[in-house]
Every structure is written in structure tokens, then in C-alpha cells.
Short mmCIF file of C-alpha atoms in Angstrom, two decimals:
data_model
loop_
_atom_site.label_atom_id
_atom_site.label_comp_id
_atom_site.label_asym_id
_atom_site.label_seq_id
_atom_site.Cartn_x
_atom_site.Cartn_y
_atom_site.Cartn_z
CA UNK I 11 -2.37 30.51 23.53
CA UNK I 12 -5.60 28.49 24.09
CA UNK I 13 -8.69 29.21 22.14
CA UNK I 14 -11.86 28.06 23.35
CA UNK I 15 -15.63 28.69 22.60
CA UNK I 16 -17.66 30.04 25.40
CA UNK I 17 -18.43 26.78 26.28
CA UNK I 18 -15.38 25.17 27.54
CA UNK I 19 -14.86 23.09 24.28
CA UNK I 20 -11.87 22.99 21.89
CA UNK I 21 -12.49 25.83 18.34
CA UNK I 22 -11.60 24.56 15.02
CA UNK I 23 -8.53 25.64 15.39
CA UNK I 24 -7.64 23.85 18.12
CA UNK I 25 -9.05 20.40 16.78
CA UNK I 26 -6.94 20.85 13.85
CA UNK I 27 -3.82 21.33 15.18
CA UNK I 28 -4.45 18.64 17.92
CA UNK I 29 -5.41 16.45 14.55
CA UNK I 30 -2.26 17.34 12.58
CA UNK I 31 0.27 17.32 15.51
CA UNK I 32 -1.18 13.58 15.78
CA UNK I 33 -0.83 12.64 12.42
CA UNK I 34 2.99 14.20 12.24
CA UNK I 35 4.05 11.38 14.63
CA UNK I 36 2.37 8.51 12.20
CA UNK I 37 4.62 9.05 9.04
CA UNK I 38 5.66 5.49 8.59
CA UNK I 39 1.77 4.74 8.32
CA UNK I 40 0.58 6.44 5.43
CA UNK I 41 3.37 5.07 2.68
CA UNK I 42 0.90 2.79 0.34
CA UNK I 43 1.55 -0.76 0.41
CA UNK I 44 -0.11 -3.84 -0.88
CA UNK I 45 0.31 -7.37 0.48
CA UNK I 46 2.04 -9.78 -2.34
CA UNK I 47 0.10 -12.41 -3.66
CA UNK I 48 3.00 -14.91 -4.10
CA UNK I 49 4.73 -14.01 -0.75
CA UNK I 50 2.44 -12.73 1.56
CA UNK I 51 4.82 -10.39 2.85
CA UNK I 52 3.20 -5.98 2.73
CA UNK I 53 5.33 -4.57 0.48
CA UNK I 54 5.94 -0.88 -0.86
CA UNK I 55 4.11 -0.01 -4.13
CA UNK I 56 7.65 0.50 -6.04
CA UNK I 57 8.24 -2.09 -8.86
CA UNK I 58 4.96 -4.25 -8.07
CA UNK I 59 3.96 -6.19 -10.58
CA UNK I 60 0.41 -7.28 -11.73
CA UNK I 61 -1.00 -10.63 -11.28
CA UNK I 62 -2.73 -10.88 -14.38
CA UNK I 63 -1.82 -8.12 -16.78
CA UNK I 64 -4.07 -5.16 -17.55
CA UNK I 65 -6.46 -6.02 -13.71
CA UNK I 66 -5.90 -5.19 -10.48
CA UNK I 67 -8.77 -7.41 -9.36
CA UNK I 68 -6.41 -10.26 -8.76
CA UNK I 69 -3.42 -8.70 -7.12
CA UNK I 70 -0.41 -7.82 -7.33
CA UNK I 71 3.23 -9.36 -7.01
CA UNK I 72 6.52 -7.61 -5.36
CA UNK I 73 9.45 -6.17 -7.14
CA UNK I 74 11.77 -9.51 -6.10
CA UNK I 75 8.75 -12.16 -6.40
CA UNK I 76 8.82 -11.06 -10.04
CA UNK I 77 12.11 -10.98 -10.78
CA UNK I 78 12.48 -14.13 -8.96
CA UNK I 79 9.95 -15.96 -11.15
CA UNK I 80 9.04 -14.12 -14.64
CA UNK I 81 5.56 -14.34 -15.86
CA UNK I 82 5.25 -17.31 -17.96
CA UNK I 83 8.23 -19.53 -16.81
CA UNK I 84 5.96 -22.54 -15.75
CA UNK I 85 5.01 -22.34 -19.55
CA UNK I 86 7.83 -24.35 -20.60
CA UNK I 87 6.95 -27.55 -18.55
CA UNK I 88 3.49 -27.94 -21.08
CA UNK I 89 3.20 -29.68 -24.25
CA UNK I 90 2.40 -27.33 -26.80
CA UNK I 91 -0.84 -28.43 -28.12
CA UNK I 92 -0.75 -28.56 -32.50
#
């Protein structure tokens, strides 16, 4: 069943379903991701880490880019300063 204004042109209706039929076919597209600061690689939002704690400005790393490399390990390598 079709509806269409007196005009020839698609109703509401019509546009929505047309819109939503569309958008059923483009699931893999709408999961959030974020592109890793240390990799480069997109990534899913689960067990991201941020760059520098309590900002998003600056980014965020994945799940095994902070595993890999815990916050703070290049911390060792410098003098402590007394």
C-alpha cells in the first residue's frame, strides 16, 4: 500500500519508512568508536582508557594499548629529582 499526497510525492509516512528500512541495513555503522592515540587503529569504546586522566581533550587509548603499556611505566627510566 502506497501513500502519496495529491501531488505525486512520497507522505511522511512513506519517507520514514524508506529512512528506517535504510538505516536497518547500516547496523555495523552506528557502534561508537574512537581512533587510539598510541595505535592508530578505530577501536570500540569498551575498556578505553584516557590519555591524560580526568580530559578527554587529548584522547583516548585502547583496552590492549593500555594493558600493554601502564600509565607511568616510562617513569622509572628518570632520576628522581631530591
Amino acid at each position: 500500500m502506497s501513500f502519496r499526497s495529491s501531488y505525486g510525492h512520497k507522505c511522511a509516512i512513506e519517507l520514514y519508512r524508506d529512512a528506517t528500512e535504510r538505516q536497518a541495513k547500516l547496523a555495523g555503522v552506528t557502534i561508537p568508536t574512537f581512533m587510539c592515540r598510541r595505535c592508530g587503529k578505530r577501536q570500540s569504546v569498551s575498556g578505553r582508557r584516557q590519555v591524560v586522566r580526568g580530559s578527554s581533550r587529548y584522547g583516548y587509548h585502547c583496552a590492549s594499548c593500555s594493558t600493554a603499556r601502564p600509565a607511568g611505566a616510562g617513569c622509572e627510566s628518570r632520576p628522581s629529582q631530591v
